[in-house]
Structure formats: C-alpha cells, structure tokens
Short mmCIF file of C-alpha atoms in Angstrom, two decimals:
data_model
loop_
_atom_site.label_atom_id
_atom_site.label_comp_id
_atom_site.label_asym_id
_atom_site.label_seq_id
_atom_site.Cartn_x
_atom_site.Cartn_y
_atom_site.Cartn_z
CA MET A 1 -81.15 -5.57 51.17
CA SER A 2 -82.46 -2.90 52.83
CA ALA A 3 -81.52 0.63 53.18
CA GLU A 4 -80.35 0.34 56.28
CA THR A 5 -77.98 -2.89 55.26
CA SER A 6 -74.48 -1.02 54.48
CA ALA A 7 -72.07 -2.20 52.06
CA ALA A 8 -69.79 -4.86 52.63
CA VAL A 9 -66.32 -4.31 53.36
CA PRO A 10 -64.22 -5.43 50.71
CA GLY A 11 -61.84 -8.73 51.71
CA GLN A 12 -58.64 -9.00 51.46
CA PHE A 13 -58.14 -10.78 47.70
CA THR A 14 -60.55 -7.71 45.98
CA ARG A 15 -58.26 -5.01 47.77
CA ARG A 16 -54.99 -6.61 46.73
CA ARG A 17 -56.56 -7.04 43.20
CA LEU A 18 -57.76 -3.09 43.09
CA GLN A 19 -54.14 -2.48 44.30
CA PHE A 20 -52.97 -4.16 41.78
CA ARG A 21 -55.33 -2.39 38.92
CA ALA A 22 -54.18 0.59 39.95
CA TRP A 23 -50.04 0.10 40.12
CA ARG A 24 -50.86 -1.52 36.72
CA GLY A 25 -52.47 1.71 35.80
CA ARG A 26 -49.61 3.88 36.77
CA ARG A 27 -46.98 2.05 33.94
CA PRO A 28 -46.99 0.50 30.83
CA PHE A 29 -48.14 -2.91 32.11
CA TRP A 30 -48.86 -5.34 29.07
CA ALA A 31 -45.81 -3.72 26.87
CA GLY A 32 -43.74 -5.22 29.66
CA LEU A 33 -45.22 -8.38 30.17
CA TYR A 34 -45.01 -8.85 26.01
CA VAL A 35 -41.78 -7.91 26.06
CA MET A 36 -40.48 -10.26 28.65
CA LEU A 37 -42.78 -13.04 27.07
CA GLY A 38 -41.09 -12.33 23.68
CA GLY A 39 -37.60 -12.87 25.49
CA PHE A 40 -38.27 -16.41 26.46
CA PRO A 41 -38.68 -18.01 22.86
CA ILE A 42 -35.69 -16.01 21.98
CA MET A 43 -34.16 -17.55 25.21
CA TYR A 44 -35.58 -21.14 24.90
CA PHE A 45 -34.95 -22.56 21.43
CA PRO A 46 -31.21 -22.53 20.17
CA TYR A 47 -30.83 -24.98 23.49
CA ALA A 48 -33.87 -27.25 22.94
CA HIS A 49 -34.10 -30.36 21.80
CA ILE A 50 -37.30 -31.84 20.41
CA LYS A 51 -38.30 -35.57 20.12
CA PHE A 52 -40.49 -36.88 17.55
CA GLY A 53 -41.09 -40.35 18.62
CA GLN A 54 -37.51 -41.85 18.57
CA LEU A 55 -36.39 -39.03 16.34
CA THR A 56 -34.11 -36.29 18.47
CA VAL A 57 -34.17 -32.81 17.08
CA ALA A 58 -31.78 -30.64 18.22
CA MET A 59 -32.36 -26.55 17.71
CA ALA A 60 -28.58 -25.69 18.61
CA THR A 61 -26.65 -22.70 16.89
CA THR A 62 -23.74 -21.30 16.57
CA ALA A 63 -25.50 -17.95 17.91
CA GLY A 64 -26.65 -19.55 21.07
CA ALA A 65 -24.69 -17.68 23.77
CA GLY A 66 -26.26 -14.38 21.46
CA SER A 67 -29.92 -15.69 21.91
CA LEU A 68 -29.09 -16.32 25.31
CA ILE A 69 -27.91 -12.48 26.10
CA ILE A 70 -31.33 -11.26 23.55
CA GLY A 71 -33.76 -13.19 25.05
CA VAL A 72 -32.06 -11.82 29.35
CA LEU A 73 -31.83 -8.50 27.61
CA LEU A 74 -35.25 -8.36 26.68
CA VAL A 75 -36.74 -10.32 29.93
CA VAL A 76 -34.48 -7.37 31.89
CA LEU A 77 -35.85 -4.34 29.86
CA GLY A 78 -39.84 -5.92 30.27
CA LEU A 79 -39.13 -5.67 34.14
CA THR A 80 -37.86 -2.28 33.24
CA LEU A 81 -40.75 -1.10 31.33
CA TRP A 82 -42.47 -2.13 35.16
CA PHE A 83 -40.46 -0.55 37.80
CA GLN A 84 -38.84 2.37 35.77
CA GLN A 85 -41.59 3.52 33.27
CA HIS A 86 -39.68 6.83 32.80
CA VAL A 87 -37.38 5.01 30.96
CA ARG A 88 -40.18 3.52 28.40
CA VAL A 89 -39.05 4.98 24.79
CA PHE A 90 -35.73 3.93 25.64
CA ALA A 91 -36.77 0.54 26.31
CA GLY A 92 -39.18 0.13 23.87
CA VAL A 93 -37.02 1.03 21.01
CA ALA A 94 -34.10 -1.55 22.32
CA ALA A 95 -37.05 -3.69 22.82
CA ILE A 96 -37.36 -3.27 19.31
CA LEU A 97 -33.67 -3.58 18.25
CA LEU A 98 -33.33 -6.56 20.37
CA ALA A 99 -36.04 -8.19 18.88
CA LEU A 100 -34.62 -7.14 15.01
CA VAL A 101 -31.38 -9.05 15.86
CA SER A 102 -33.27 -11.96 17.31
CA LEU A 103 -34.88 -12.77 13.67
CA PRO A 104 -30.97 -13.66 12.02
CA VAL A 105 -29.25 -14.72 15.79
CA SER A 106 -31.92 -17.22 17.21
CA ASN A 107 -33.94 -19.75 14.88
CA PHE A 108 -35.78 -16.52 13.32
CA GLY A 109 -36.53 -14.76 16.13
CA GLY A 110 -37.46 -18.21 18.53
CA PHE A 111 -40.03 -18.88 15.59
CA ILE A 112 -41.15 -15.64 15.33
CA ILE A 113 -43.06 -16.39 18.35
CA GLY A 114 -40.33 -14.37 20.44
CA PHE A 115 -39.98 -11.57 17.82
CA LEU A 116 -43.43 -10.48 17.03
CA LEU A 117 -44.13 -10.48 21.12
CA SER A 118 -40.90 -8.77 21.57
CA LEU A 119 -41.81 -6.35 18.43
CA PHE A 120 -45.56 -5.25 19.37
CA GLY A 121 -44.34 -4.85 23.24
CA GLY A 122 -41.56 -2.91 22.42
CA ALA A 123 -44.29 -0.68 20.32
CA MET A 124 -46.80 -0.15 22.83
CA ALA A 125 -43.97 1.04 25.28
CA VAL A 126 -43.05 3.38 23.11
CA ALA A 127 -46.31 4.94 22.18
CA TRP A 128 -47.38 4.15 25.97
CA ALA A 129 -47.89 8.03 27.48
CA PRO A 130 -48.84 8.36 31.21
CA ASP A 131 -52.29 9.73 32.98
CA LYS A 132 -51.20 13.28 33.45
CA SER A 133 -54.91 14.18 35.16
CA ALA A 134 -53.92 11.42 38.18
CA GLY A 135 -51.25 13.48 39.48
CA ARG A 136 -52.55 16.83 39.14
CA ALA A 137 -54.63 18.21 41.86
CA ALA A 138 -57.87 19.80 41.28
CA ALA A 139 -57.21 23.34 41.14
CA PRO A 140 -59.67 25.83 41.86
CA ALA A 141 -61.87 27.40 39.28
CA ASP A 142 -61.58 31.25 40.33
CA GLY A 143 -58.08 30.61 40.26
CA GLY A 144 -57.00 31.94 44.00
CA ASP A 145 -56.15 30.24 46.48
CA ALA A 146 -58.28 26.87 47.79
CA PRO A 147 -59.46 26.75 51.37
CA GLY A 148 -56.79 25.29 53.67
CA ASP A 149 -54.15 26.61 51.46
CA ALA A 150 -53.50 29.75 53.55
CA GLY A 151 -49.44 30.47 53.79
CA SER A 152 -48.89 27.97 50.62
CA GLY A 153 -46.11 30.22 49.62
CA THR A 154 -47.47 30.30 45.88
CA ALA A 155 -48.79 33.83 44.56
CA PRO A 156 -52.15 33.92 43.73
CA GLY A 157 -53.68 31.92 40.93
CA VAL A 158 -50.20 30.08 39.98
CA ARG A 159 -50.25 26.04 40.44
CA GLU A 160 -47.76 24.86 42.47
CA SER A 161 -45.77 21.92 40.49
CA ASN A 162 -43.71 19.08 40.96
CA ASP A 163 -40.84 20.92 40.23
CA LEU A 164 -38.03 20.61 43.89
CA SER A 165 -35.41 22.72 41.86
CA GLY A 166 -37.14 25.79 41.99
CA THR A 167 -36.38 26.67 38.55
CA ILE A 168 -39.25 27.04 36.60
CA PRO A 169 -40.35 30.53 34.99
CA VAL A 170 -43.53 30.65 35.98
CA ASN A 171 -42.69 31.41 39.79
CA GLY A 172 -39.94 33.99 38.73
CA VAL A 173 -37.61 32.17 39.96
CA ASN A 174 -34.28 31.45 37.29
CA GLY A 175 -32.49 29.66 39.90
CA ARG A 176 -29.97 31.79 41.63
CA HIS A 177 -31.09 32.18 45.18
CA SER A 178 -30.49 34.97 46.82
CA ALA A 179 -28.35 35.40 50.11
CA GLY A 180 -30.80 35.95 52.56
#
C-alpha cells in the first residue's frame, strides 16, 4: 500500500457487525443470553422422552406445567434484559429466584444445566452497570460555554442534564412553574 491509497469502505457485513457490537455494549447482553439459555432446558426436560436403544425413558413430572411456566418466564426475562435494560436488577433477581424454584419443580433445574445458566445470568444482570461515559458529552475544561453553545439556556459552569422535568436542584428550579 502506498500513502495515496485510501482506506477501504467497510462492507455491509462489517458495518452490521459493528452496529451489533455497539448495540450489545449498551445492555447486559450476555446476562440475557445466559438467562434465556437457562430457560430452555428447564422447559424441555420435563416433556422429553429419551430413547436408549429400545428403552424409552419418559422424564415427565407432575409439575410439567410449572416447569413450562418457569422456562417461559426465564426466556421473557432474558429478552427483557436485552430490550429494557433499565429493569436489569428486577429481571436479574427474578431470574435468580426462578432458577432456585426450578430445582425442586423441574428435574433439578433442567439437570442443573438450566439452573446454573439462569443463576449465572441473573447474577450478571444484577452486577451489570451502564457505561456512564458513553452518554455524557465532553464538558469544556474551563467550565464556560463550549463554542457553538451561545444561547443554550444554561448558566455558565452548569452542565445540561438529561432531566426533562426541570426539577433538579442544580439548575435552581424546584419543579414549580411561574405564570409569566
């Protein structure tokens, strides 16, 4: 390559891969995946019939409906972790509780596989925290308005926040609106 060679424009696959990577980074992706993967064996094993040669082993339990409900709820909680990441603590705690309930209800929690995946995914969801620096704009070092911010409506040295209600004490408003 010479110095005059321009950088190659990324293809469709590379662009989609980078978009997915950015999407995955803003949510507890792996926690949701583990919780969903833990729900499938919990749902499957109480209804499974395994054949060993001519011998059929039915693993159906009296709590087959309970196993199905637990498995479906775990899959829904995994999807919730992906698409509603602000309820990650609730979904993580619910996944941990459902994993614990699956031990006596559905063949030892899907033969321990579903139990461990759901427990680990729920713990990851509770422990995950969003990246604080990704949503913040870079503030000027001198505390004044940045170039191009003339007339932004905020006092000098006060950062503009994401609070749409206007009730934070930083901007001097207590939530009451004046009539004129």
